[in-house]
Coordinates of C-alpha atoms in Angstrom, one line a residue:
Chain A
M14 CA 0.0 0.0 0.0
K15 CA 2.8 2.3 1.0
S16 CA 4.8 1.6 -2.2
H17 CA 1.7 2.2 -4.2
L18 CA 1.2 5.7 -2.7
R19 CA 4.9 6.4 -3.2
R20 CA 4.8 5.4 -6.8
R21 CA 1.8 7.7 -7.4
A22 CA 3.6 10.6 -5.7
E23 CA 6.8 10.0 -7.7
N24 CA 4.8 9.9 -10.9
K25 CA 3.1 13.2 -10.1
I26 CA 6.4 14.9 -9.2
M27 CA 8.1 13.7 -12.3
T28 CA 5.2 14.7 -14.6
G29 CA 5.1 18.1 -13.0
L30 CA 8.9 18.6 -13.5
M31 CA 8.7 17.7 -17.1
F32 CA 5.8 20.1 -17.6
L33 CA 7.8 22.8 -15.9
F34 CA 10.8 22.3 -18.2
A35 CA 8.5 22.2 -21.2
I36 CA 7.2 25.6 -20.2
L37 CA 10.7 26.9 -19.6
T38 CA 11.6 26.2 -23.3
I39 CA 8.6 28.3 -24.5
I40 CA 9.3 31.2 -22.2
P41 CA 12.4 32.6 -24.1
L42 CA 10.6 32.6 -27.4
I43 CA 7.5 34.3 -26.0
S44 CA 9.5 36.9 -24.0
I45 CA 11.7 37.7 -27.0
F46 CA 8.6 38.2 -29.1
A47 CA 6.9 40.4 -26.4
F48 CA 10.0 42.4 -25.8
V49 CA 10.8 43.1 -29.4
I50 CA 7.2 43.9 -30.2
T51 CA 6.7 46.4 -27.4
K52 CA 10.0 48.1 -28.0
G53 CA 9.8 48.0 -31.8
V54 CA 6.2 48.7 -32.6
T55 CA 6.4 52.3 -31.4
S56 CA 9.2 53.3 -33.8
I57 CA 7.8 51.4 -36.8
N58 CA 6.1 53.5 -39.4
L59 CA 5.8 53.8 -43.1
D60 CA 9.0 55.8 -43.3
F61 CA 10.9 52.9 -41.8
F62 CA 10.1 50.8 -44.9
T63 CA 10.4 53.5 -47.5
H64 CA 13.2 55.8 -46.5
L65 CA 16.9 55.6 -46.3
P66 CA 18.9 56.2 -43.1
K67 CA 19.2 59.9 -42.3
P68 CA 22.7 61.3 -41.6
V69 CA 23.9 61.2 -38.1
G70 CA 22.1 63.6 -35.8
E71 CA 19.1 64.0 -38.0
P72 CA 16.0 62.2 -36.7
G73 CA 13.7 60.0 -38.8
G74 CA 14.6 58.0 -41.8
G75 CA 14.2 54.3 -42.3
M76 CA 15.9 51.1 -43.3
A77 CA 14.5 50.5 -46.8
N78 CA 18.0 49.7 -48.1
A79 CA 18.6 47.2 -45.4
I80 CA 15.3 45.4 -45.9
V81 CA 15.9 45.2 -49.7
G82 CA 19.5 44.2 -49.0
T83 CA 18.6 41.3 -46.8
L84 CA 16.0 40.1 -49.3
L85 CA 18.6 40.3 -52.1
L86 CA 21.3 38.6 -50.1
V87 CA 19.1 35.8 -48.9
S88 CA 17.6 35.2 -52.4
L89 CA 21.0 35.0 -54.0
A90 CA 22.2 32.6 -51.3
C91 CA 19.1 30.4 -51.9
L92 CA 19.7 30.6 -55.6
W93 CA 23.0 28.7 -55.4
A94 CA 22.8 26.9 -52.1
I95 CA 19.4 25.2 -52.4
P96 CA 20.1 23.4 -55.8
V97 CA 23.6 22.3 -54.5
G98 CA 22.1 21.0 -51.2
I99 CA 19.2 19.2 -52.8
L100 CA 21.2 17.6 -55.6
A101 CA 23.9 16.5 -53.1
G102 CA 21.2 15.1 -50.8
V103 CA 19.6 13.2 -53.7
Y104 CA 23.0 11.9 -54.9
M105 CA 23.8 10.8 -51.4
V106 CA 20.7 8.6 -50.9
E107 CA 19.9 7.5 -54.4
F108 CA 23.3 7.0 -56.1
A109 CA 26.3 7.1 -53.8
G110 CA 27.8 4.1 -52.2
P111 CA 27.7 3.9 -48.4
R112 CA 31.2 5.1 -47.9
I113 CA 30.8 8.2 -50.1
A114 CA 27.4 8.9 -48.5
S115 CA 28.8 8.8 -45.0
T116 CA 31.7 11.1 -46.0
I117 CA 29.3 13.7 -47.4
R118 CA 27.1 13.4 -44.3
F119 CA 30.1 13.9 -42.0
T120 CA 31.4 16.8 -44.1
A121 CA 27.9 18.5 -44.0
D122 CA 27.7 18.0 -40.2
V123 CA 31.1 19.6 -39.8
L124 CA 30.2 22.4 -42.1
S125 CA 27.0 23.2 -40.1
G126 CA 29.2 23.3 -36.9
I127 CA 31.7 25.8 -38.2
P128 CA 31.2 29.2 -36.5
S129 CA 29.5 31.6 -38.8
I130 CA 32.3 34.2 -38.3
V131 CA 34.8 31.7 -39.7
I132 CA 32.6 31.3 -42.8
G133 CA 32.6 35.1 -43.1
V134 CA 36.4 35.1 -43.0
F135 CA 36.6 32.3 -45.5
A136 CA 34.3 34.2 -47.9
Y137 CA 36.4 37.3 -47.3
S138 CA 39.6 35.7 -48.3
L139 CA 38.1 33.9 -51.2
M140 CA 36.0 36.6 -52.8
V141 CA 36.5 40.0 -51.1
L142 CA 40.3 40.1 -51.3
P143 CA 40.6 39.0 -54.9
M144 CA 37.8 41.4 -56.0
R145 CA 39.2 44.2 -53.8
S146 CA 35.8 45.2 -52.6
F147 CA 33.1 44.1 -50.2
S148 CA 30.1 43.0 -52.3
T149 CA 26.6 41.5 -52.3
I150 CA 27.8 38.3 -54.0
S151 CA 30.4 37.6 -51.4
G152 CA 27.7 38.0 -48.7
A153 CA 25.4 35.6 -50.6
F154 CA 28.3 33.3 -51.0
A155 CA 28.9 33.2 -47.2
L156 CA 25.2 32.8 -46.4
G157 CA 24.9 30.0 -48.9
F158 CA 27.5 28.0 -47.0
M159 CA 25.3 28.3 -43.9
L160 CA 22.3 27.0 -45.8
I161 CA 23.8 24.0 -47.6
P162 CA 24.1 21.6 -44.6
T163 CA 20.4 22.2 -43.6
V164 CA 19.1 21.6 -47.1
L165 CA 21.3 18.6 -47.6
R166 CA 20.4 16.9 -44.4
T167 CA 16.7 17.7 -44.8
T168 CA 16.7 16.3 -48.3
E169 CA 18.6 13.2 -47.1
E170 CA 16.2 12.5 -44.2
M171 CA 13.1 13.1 -46.3
I172 CA 14.2 10.9 -49.2
K173 CA 15.2 8.1 -46.9
L174 CA 11.5 8.1 -45.8
V175 CA 10.3 7.2 -49.3
P176 CA 9.5 3.5 -49.2
Q177 CA 11.6 1.3 -51.4
T178 CA 8.5 -0.2 -52.9
L179 CA 7.6 3.1 -54.5
R180 CA 11.0 3.2 -56.3
E181 CA 10.5 -0.4 -57.4
G182 CA 7.0 0.4 -58.6
A183 CA 8.3 3.1 -60.9
L184 CA 11.3 1.1 -62.1
A185 CA 9.1 -1.9 -62.8
L186 CA 7.1 0.3 -65.3
G187 CA 10.3 0.8 -67.3
I188 CA 10.7 4.4 -65.9
S189 CA 14.4 5.3 -65.9
R190 CA 16.3 5.7 -62.6
F191 CA 16.7 9.4 -63.2
K192 CA 13.0 10.1 -63.9
T193 CA 12.0 7.8 -61.0
T194 CA 14.2 10.0 -58.7
I195 CA 12.9 13.3 -60.0
H196 CA 9.2 12.6 -60.6
I197 CA 8.4 9.9 -58.1
V198 CA 10.9 10.2 -55.2
L199 CA 11.5 13.9 -55.1
S200 CA 8.0 14.9 -55.8
T201 CA 6.7 12.7 -53.0
T202 CA 9.1 14.3 -50.5
L203 CA 9.0 17.9 -51.8
P204 CA 6.7 19.3 -49.1
G205 CA 9.1 18.0 -46.4
I206 CA 12.2 19.4 -48.3
I207 CA 10.5 22.8 -48.7
T208 CA 9.6 22.9 -45.0
G209 CA 13.2 22.1 -43.9
T210 CA 14.7 24.4 -46.5
L211 CA 12.5 27.4 -45.5
L212 CA 13.5 26.9 -41.9
G213 CA 17.1 27.0 -42.9
V214 CA 16.4 30.2 -45.0
A215 CA 14.8 31.8 -42.0
R216 CA 17.9 31.0 -40.0
I217 CA 20.3 32.6 -42.4
A218 CA 18.1 35.7 -42.9
G219 CA 19.2 36.7 -39.4
E220 CA 22.9 35.8 -39.6
T221 CA 25.2 38.8 -38.9
A222 CA 28.7 37.4 -38.5
P223 CA 29.1 36.1 -42.1
L224 CA 28.1 39.5 -43.5
L225 CA 30.6 41.5 -41.4
F226 CA 33.4 41.3 -43.9
T227 CA 31.5 40.4 -47.0
A228 CA 28.3 42.5 -47.5
F229 CA 29.8 45.0 -45.0
G230 CA 26.7 47.2 -44.9
N231 CA 25.9 50.4 -46.7
R232 CA 24.3 53.7 -45.6
V233 CA 23.1 54.5 -49.1
W234 CA 20.9 52.8 -51.6
S235 CA 22.6 50.0 -53.5
T236 CA 21.5 46.9 -55.3
N237 CA 24.8 46.5 -57.1
L238 CA 26.0 42.9 -56.8
F239 CA 29.6 44.0 -56.7
E240 CA 29.3 46.8 -54.1
P241 CA 28.8 46.7 -50.4
I242 CA 25.1 46.3 -49.5
A243 CA 23.1 47.0 -46.4
A244 CA 21.5 44.1 -44.5
L245 CA 19.0 44.2 -41.6
P246 CA 21.2 42.3 -39.1
L247 CA 24.2 44.5 -39.8
Q248 CA 22.1 47.7 -39.5
I249 CA 20.6 46.5 -36.3
F250 CA 24.1 45.8 -34.9
V251 CA 25.4 49.3 -35.9
Y252 CA 22.3 51.1 -34.6
A253 CA 22.0 49.2 -31.4
I254 CA 25.5 50.0 -30.2
S255 CA 25.3 53.6 -31.3
P256 CA 24.9 56.4 -28.7
F257 CA 21.9 58.0 -30.4
E258 CA 18.5 57.3 -28.9
D259 CA 16.8 57.6 -32.3
W260 CA 19.1 55.0 -33.8
Q261 CA 18.5 52.6 -30.9
R262 CA 14.8 52.9 -31.4
Q263 CA 15.2 52.1 -35.0
A264 CA 17.3 49.1 -34.1
W265 CA 14.3 47.7 -32.2
A266 CA 12.1 48.4 -35.2
G267 CA 14.6 46.5 -37.4
A268 CA 14.7 43.6 -35.0
L269 CA 10.9 43.5 -35.2
V270 CA 10.9 43.5 -39.0
L271 CA 13.5 40.8 -39.1
I272 CA 11.6 38.6 -36.6
M273 CA 8.5 39.1 -38.6
M274 CA 10.2 38.0 -41.8
V275 CA 11.5 34.9 -40.2
F276 CA 8.1 34.2 -38.6
V277 CA 6.3 34.6 -41.9
L278 CA 8.8 32.2 -43.6
S279 CA 8.3 29.6 -40.9
V280 CA 4.5 29.8 -41.2
V281 CA 4.7 29.6 -45.0
S282 CA 7.0 26.6 -44.7
R283 CA 4.5 24.8 -42.6
S284 CA 1.7 25.4 -45.0
A285 CA 3.9 24.3 -47.9
T286 CA 2.9 20.7 -47.1
K287 CA -0.3 21.0 -49.1
R288 CA -0.3 18.4 -51.8
K289 CA -1.4 18.3 -55.4
Y290 CA -1.9 15.2 -57.4
S291 CA -0.4 15.8 -60.8
F292 CA 3.0 16.0 -62.5
S293 CA 4.5 19.4 -62.0
Chain B
M1 CA -9.2 -32.2 -73.2
E2 CA -7.3 -29.3 -72.0
N3 CA -6.0 -31.3 -69.1
D4 CA -4.9 -34.2 -71.3
T5 CA -2.5 -32.0 -73.3
I6 CA -1.0 -30.6 -70.2
E7 CA -0.6 -34.0 -68.6
T8 CA 1.2 -35.5 -71.6
E9 CA 3.3 -32.5 -71.9
M10 CA 4.4 -32.4 -68.3
T11 CA 4.9 -36.1 -67.6
A12 CA 7.6 -36.3 -70.2
E13 CA 10.7 -35.9 -68.1
Q14 CA 11.4 -32.2 -67.7
T15 CA 14.3 -31.5 -70.0
M16 CA 14.3 -27.9 -68.9
T17 CA 15.8 -26.6 -72.0
P18 CA 13.1 -25.3 -74.3
S19 CA 12.4 -27.4 -77.3
L20 CA 10.5 -26.3 -80.3
E21 CA 8.5 -29.5 -80.1
E22 CA 6.8 -28.2 -77.0
T23 CA 3.1 -28.1 -77.6
R24 CA 2.8 -24.8 -75.7
K25 CA 5.0 -21.9 -76.5
V26 CA 7.6 -21.1 -73.8
K27 CA 7.5 -17.4 -73.0
M28 CA 10.3 -17.3 -70.5
F29 CA 12.8 -19.8 -69.1
T30 CA 15.6 -19.8 -66.6
E31 CA 18.8 -21.8 -66.7
D32 CA 20.8 -22.5 -63.6
L33 CA 19.6 -19.2 -62.1
K34 CA 21.4 -18.4 -58.9
A35 CA 20.6 -15.3 -56.8
Y36 CA 22.7 -13.8 -54.0
F37 CA 22.3 -11.3 -51.2
G38 CA 25.9 -10.5 -50.5
T39 CA 27.4 -13.8 -49.7
F40 CA 24.1 -15.5 -49.0
R41 CA 22.8 -17.6 -51.8
A42 CA 19.0 -17.4 -52.0
L43 CA 18.5 -19.5 -55.2
H44 CA 20.6 -22.5 -56.0
G45 CA 20.3 -22.9 -59.7
I46 CA 16.7 -22.8 -60.9
D47 CA 15.7 -24.3 -64.3
M48 CA 12.1 -23.4 -65.0
R49 CA 9.9 -22.7 -68.0
I50 CA 7.0 -20.2 -68.1
F51 CA 4.4 -20.9 -70.7
S52 CA 2.9 -18.3 -72.9
N53 CA -0.6 -17.1 -72.0
R54 CA -0.8 -19.3 -69.0
A55 CA -0.7 -18.5 -65.3
T56 CA 2.2 -20.1 -63.4
A57 CA 2.0 -20.1 -59.6
I58 CA 5.1 -20.2 -57.4
I59 CA 4.4 -21.7 -54.0
G60 CA 6.5 -22.6 -51.0
P61 CA 7.1 -21.7 -47.4
S62 CA 8.4 -18.2 -46.4
G63 CA 12.0 -17.6 -47.2
C64 CA 12.2 -20.3 -49.9
G65 CA 13.2 -17.8 -52.6
K66 CA 9.8 -17.4 -54.4
S67 CA 9.9 -13.6 -54.4
T68 CA 13.6 -13.6 -55.2
F69 CA 12.9 -15.8 -58.1
I70 CA 10.3 -13.6 -59.8
R71 CA 12.3 -10.5 -58.9
C72 CA 15.1 -12.0 -61.0
L73 CA 12.7 -12.3 -64.0
N74 CA 12.6 -8.5 -64.5
R75 CA 16.0 -7.9 -62.9
M76 CA 14.5 -6.1 -60.0
H77 CA 16.6 -8.3 -57.6
E78 CA 19.8 -6.4 -58.4
F79 CA 18.2 -3.2 -57.2
V80 CA 18.8 -4.4 -53.6
P81 CA 22.2 -3.3 -52.4
G82 CA 24.7 -6.2 -52.5
A83 CA 22.4 -8.4 -54.5
R84 CA 23.6 -10.2 -57.7
T85 CA 22.6 -13.0 -60.0
E86 CA 24.2 -15.8 -62.0
G87 CA 22.8 -18.1 -64.7
K88 CA 20.4 -17.2 -67.5
V89 CA 16.9 -15.8 -67.9
F90 CA 15.4 -15.7 -71.3
L91 CA 12.4 -13.8 -72.6
D92 CA 11.6 -15.3 -76.0
E93 CA 15.0 -15.4 -77.5
K94 CA 16.4 -12.5 -75.5
D95 CA 19.0 -13.2 -72.8
L96 CA 18.0 -10.8 -70.0
F97 CA 21.4 -11.0 -68.3
K98 CA 23.4 -10.0 -71.4
K99 CA 25.6 -7.0 -70.7
D100 CA 24.2 -4.6 -73.3
I101 CA 20.5 -5.3 -72.6
D102 CA 18.2 -2.4 -72.2
L103 CA 16.7 -2.7 -68.7
I104 CA 14.0 -0.2 -69.4
E105 CA 12.8 -2.2 -72.4
I106 CA 12.8 -5.4 -70.3
R107 CA 10.7 -3.9 -67.6
R108 CA 8.3 -2.6 -70.2
S109 CA 7.8 -6.1 -71.5
I110 CA 7.7 -7.7 -68.1
G111 CA 5.4 -5.8 -65.7
M112 CA 5.2 -6.3 -62.0
V113 CA 2.6 -6.0 -59.3
F114 CA 3.8 -5.9 -55.7
Q115 CA 2.8 -7.4 -52.4
R116 CA 1.5 -4.1 -51.0
P117 CA -0.4 -1.8 -53.2
N118 CA 2.1 1.0 -54.0
P119 CA 0.3 3.7 -56.0
F120 CA 2.4 6.9 -56.4
P121 CA 1.1 9.0 -53.5
T122 CA 1.5 12.4 -55.1
L123 CA -0.3 11.5 -58.4
S124 CA -3.9 11.3 -59.4
I125 CA -5.6 8.1 -60.4
Y126 CA -5.2 9.2 -64.0
D127 CA -1.5 10.0 -63.7
N128 CA -0.9 6.9 -61.7
V129 CA -2.2 4.8 -64.6
C130 CA -0.3 6.7 -67.3
A131 CA 2.9 7.3 -65.3
G132 CA 4.9 4.8 -67.3
L133 CA 3.8 6.3 -70.6
K134 CA 4.1 10.0 -69.5
L135 CA 7.5 9.6 -68.0
S136 CA 8.8 7.9 -71.1
G137 CA 7.9 11.0 -73.1
I138 CA 4.5 10.3 -74.5
K139 CA 2.5 13.6 -74.5
N140 CA -0.3 12.9 -76.9
K141 CA -3.5 13.7 -74.8
S142 CA -5.9 11.5 -76.7
F143 CA -3.5 8.6 -76.7
L144 CA -3.0 8.9 -73.0
N145 CA -6.8 9.2 -72.3
Q146 CA -7.4 6.1 -74.3
A147 CA -4.6 4.2 -72.6
V148 CA -5.9 5.2 -69.2
E149 CA -9.5 4.1 -70.0
E150 CA -8.4 0.9 -71.6
S151 CA -6.1 -0.1 -68.8
L152 CA -8.7 0.7 -66.1
L153 CA -11.3 -1.3 -68.0
K154 CA -9.0 -4.3 -68.2
A155 CA -8.2 -3.9 -64.5
A156 CA -12.0 -3.9 -63.8
L157 CA -11.6 -0.5 -62.0
W158 CA -13.0 1.9 -64.7
E159 CA -16.6 1.9 -63.4
E160 CA -15.5 2.7 -59.9
V161 CA -13.1 5.6 -60.7
K162 CA -14.2 7.1 -64.0
D163 CA -15.8 10.1 -62.3
K164 CA -12.8 10.8 -60.0
L165 CA -9.8 10.4 -62.2
N166 CA -8.2 13.5 -60.7
H167 CA -8.4 12.3 -57.1
S168 CA -5.4 11.0 -55.3
G169 CA -4.6 7.3 -55.9
M170 CA -4.3 7.0 -52.2
S171 CA -8.0 7.9 -51.7
L172 CA -8.9 4.4 -53.0
S173 CA -9.4 1.3 -50.8
G174 CA -6.6 -1.3 -50.6
G175 CA -8.2 -3.6 -53.1
Q176 CA -8.9 -0.7 -55.5
Q177 CA -5.3 0.5 -55.1
Q178 CA -4.0 -2.9 -56.0
R179 CA -6.2 -2.9 -59.2
L180 CA -4.9 0.6 -59.9
C181 CA -1.4 -0.9 -59.7
I182 CA -2.4 -3.6 -62.1
A183 CA -3.9 -1.0 -64.5
R184 CA -0.7 0.9 -64.2
A185 CA 1.3 -2.1 -65.2
L186 CA -1.1 -2.9 -68.1
A187 CA -0.8 0.6 -69.5
V188 CA 2.8 0.1 -70.7
K189 CA 1.6 -3.0 -72.7
P190 CA 3.7 -5.7 -71.2
E191 CA 3.8 -9.3 -72.4
V192 CA 4.4 -10.9 -69.1
I193 CA 3.1 -9.8 -65.7
L194 CA 4.7 -10.8 -62.4
F195 CA 2.6 -10.8 -59.3
D196 CA 4.4 -10.9 -56.0
E197 CA 1.8 -12.1 -53.5
P198 CA -0.7 -9.5 -54.8
C199 CA -3.5 -10.4 -52.4
S200 CA -1.6 -10.8 -49.2
A201 CA -2.6 -7.3 -48.0
L202 CA -6.2 -7.5 -49.2
D203 CA -9.5 -8.7 -47.6
P204 CA -11.3 -11.7 -49.0
I205 CA -13.7 -9.7 -51.3
S206 CA -10.9 -7.7 -52.8
T207 CA -8.8 -10.8 -53.2
G208 CA -11.7 -12.4 -55.1
K209 CA -11.8 -9.5 -57.5
V210 CA -8.1 -9.5 -58.1
E211 CA -8.1 -13.2 -58.7
E212 CA -10.9 -12.9 -61.2
L213 CA -8.9 -10.2 -62.9
I214 CA -5.8 -12.3 -63.1
H215 CA -7.8 -15.1 -64.5
S216 CA -9.1 -12.9 -67.3
L217 CA -5.7 -11.5 -68.0
K218 CA -4.4 -14.9 -69.1
E219 CA -5.9 -14.5 -72.5
N220 CA -3.6 -11.7 -73.5
Y221 CA -0.7 -12.0 -71.0
T222 CA 1.7 -14.5 -69.5
I223 CA 1.2 -14.5 -65.8
V224 CA 3.6 -15.5 -63.0
I225 CA 2.2 -15.3 -59.5
V226 CA 3.9 -15.9 -56.1
T227 CA 1.4 -16.9 -53.5
H228 CA 1.2 -18.2 -50.0
N229 CA -2.3 -19.2 -50.5
M230 CA -2.6 -22.8 -51.8
Q231 CA -6.3 -22.5 -52.8
Q232 CA -5.4 -19.4 -54.8
A233 CA -2.7 -21.2 -56.7
A234 CA -5.1 -24.1 -57.4
R235 CA -7.8 -21.7 -58.5
I236 CA -6.0 -19.4 -60.9
S237 CA -2.9 -21.1 -62.2
D238 CA -2.3 -23.7 -64.9
Y239 CA 1.2 -24.6 -63.8
T240 CA 2.7 -24.6 -60.4
G241 CA 6.3 -24.7 -59.1
Y242 CA 7.0 -25.7 -55.5
F243 CA 10.1 -23.9 -54.1
Y244 CA 11.9 -25.0 -50.9
L245 CA 15.1 -23.6 -49.5
G246 CA 16.1 -21.9 -52.8
T247 CA 15.5 -24.9 -55.0
L248 CA 12.7 -25.8 -57.3
V249 CA 11.4 -29.0 -55.8
E250 CA 8.8 -29.8 -58.4
F251 CA 7.2 -28.1 -61.4
G252 CA 4.2 -29.3 -63.3
A253 CA 0.6 -28.8 -64.3
T254 CA -1.3 -27.3 -61.3
K255 CA -3.8 -30.2 -61.5
K256 CA -1.1 -32.8 -61.2
I257 CA 0.8 -30.9 -58.5
F258 CA -2.3 -30.6 -56.3
T259 CA -3.7 -34.1 -56.9
N260 CA -0.8 -36.4 -57.6
P261 CA 2.6 -34.8 -57.1
D262 CA 5.8 -36.8 -57.9
K263 CA 7.6 -35.7 -54.7
Q264 CA 6.7 -36.6 -51.2
E265 CA 7.9 -33.1 -50.0
T266 CA 5.5 -31.4 -52.4
E267 CA 2.6 -33.5 -51.1
D268 CA 3.5 -32.7 -47.5
Y269 CA 3.5 -29.0 -48.2
I270 CA 0.3 -29.0 -50.2
T271 CA -1.6 -31.1 -47.7
G272 CA -0.5 -28.8 -44.9
R273 CA 1.7 -31.3 -43.0
F274 CA 4.6 -29.0 -43.4
G275 CA 5.1 -25.3 -43.9

């Protein structure tokens, strides 16, 4: 009888503890959201989205260049890193032998563990130094490296979930290995790959360190691929550590915009799981 | 009448190499076919004939190599990592294991239906049926429409799905899905169709429908069916091969195998004393 009561008590305590820790993991997210929103929402206005930064000392102005810059940097990074990641992932599961596959997997894991500042330095020495200029493309190059491991591992995990009988079903119809991979295997897993990829994209959108010596930041309007370009995380960094109160307020607004961008991407990625039943 | 010809044909000692004097045309045959998974040998030299426009059943206890055998017939066996084959498999005069053989062409001539229904989950019923055609580059709409209708009619599924061809293939019941897979195989116009325990995941009513279908397909196709179900083999096949531990113990007309087999082991298995 006593042991029964004791077991019940232990059970209650442990369940309570687990509940407590589950709550603890949600608190940071909620408090960051609340904090950024309350701080940022007051300084956000239409000017913030449409105007360039004003010279030091002059109040007002916005971060239009940084918003466009971030969108451009992230798009360019996606443009090269997503195809590379997906193709490498497909190759790994469908065509590579076990030894090559595990080498690629290990390399990707190491790459995803490399500090982002190191990737920035790498892109600096590989692109900025030879080109003698900070540039959009070197920033996109650095960001792409941060994205590849996520895309590759997501693709791998998703494709592994495709049952072997599906591949065999396609092959048995006389469909070539290549078309089976593209039209049957990839199309079956596409929603999962898109979800994982967009989460990765959301992550790189907020990266600051890789852009420090590549995109560098720019106070004026530029969409030139070979010149320095503004980016939200960089702008936030510069404004937040500045002594001007107006800049600090704008840093909060920038943070809010950045968080919203990431949030929208995550929501879109979740709803990308809708299926259609035809060849694309 | 029918039985007599089969009996005389089969009681003659099985020479195992196809002879032109055979009363029935041999569609496929294997010679000393061995299959391996890594170092494990799953088939120990199978010699077997498959007659044209007849259903050949392969029976035997689990793990005896039945599935491996038919997966060698369309070279699907090698798709498993580490798997390989030795010996010969012929389709008509074509040696399927020859180096320069076109795998895609073989698989078009030899269709396959799997144990579990495996419709392509992202495709509609329509696209499932014409996947083989579409993905080999056929774009002609009216040709595809006709192929889809024809194949679904032959698979006895047309009436049930004709109004929802753009629905997901996964929206069908298990039995319908399996007939969809049969329609899909028929659409590429094969000569031989391999069935790997096609009813083992189906309920009795669906099983009945699929069996009926297989029976009707014999007119135009050569059928090979692996089954665990002895009654099924007896009902739908003309010839039966009994496999045990990777060898073909006995092969003959189904009537003979089920009423008066030559080997004691075959009789033990069929009467349920073993396996």
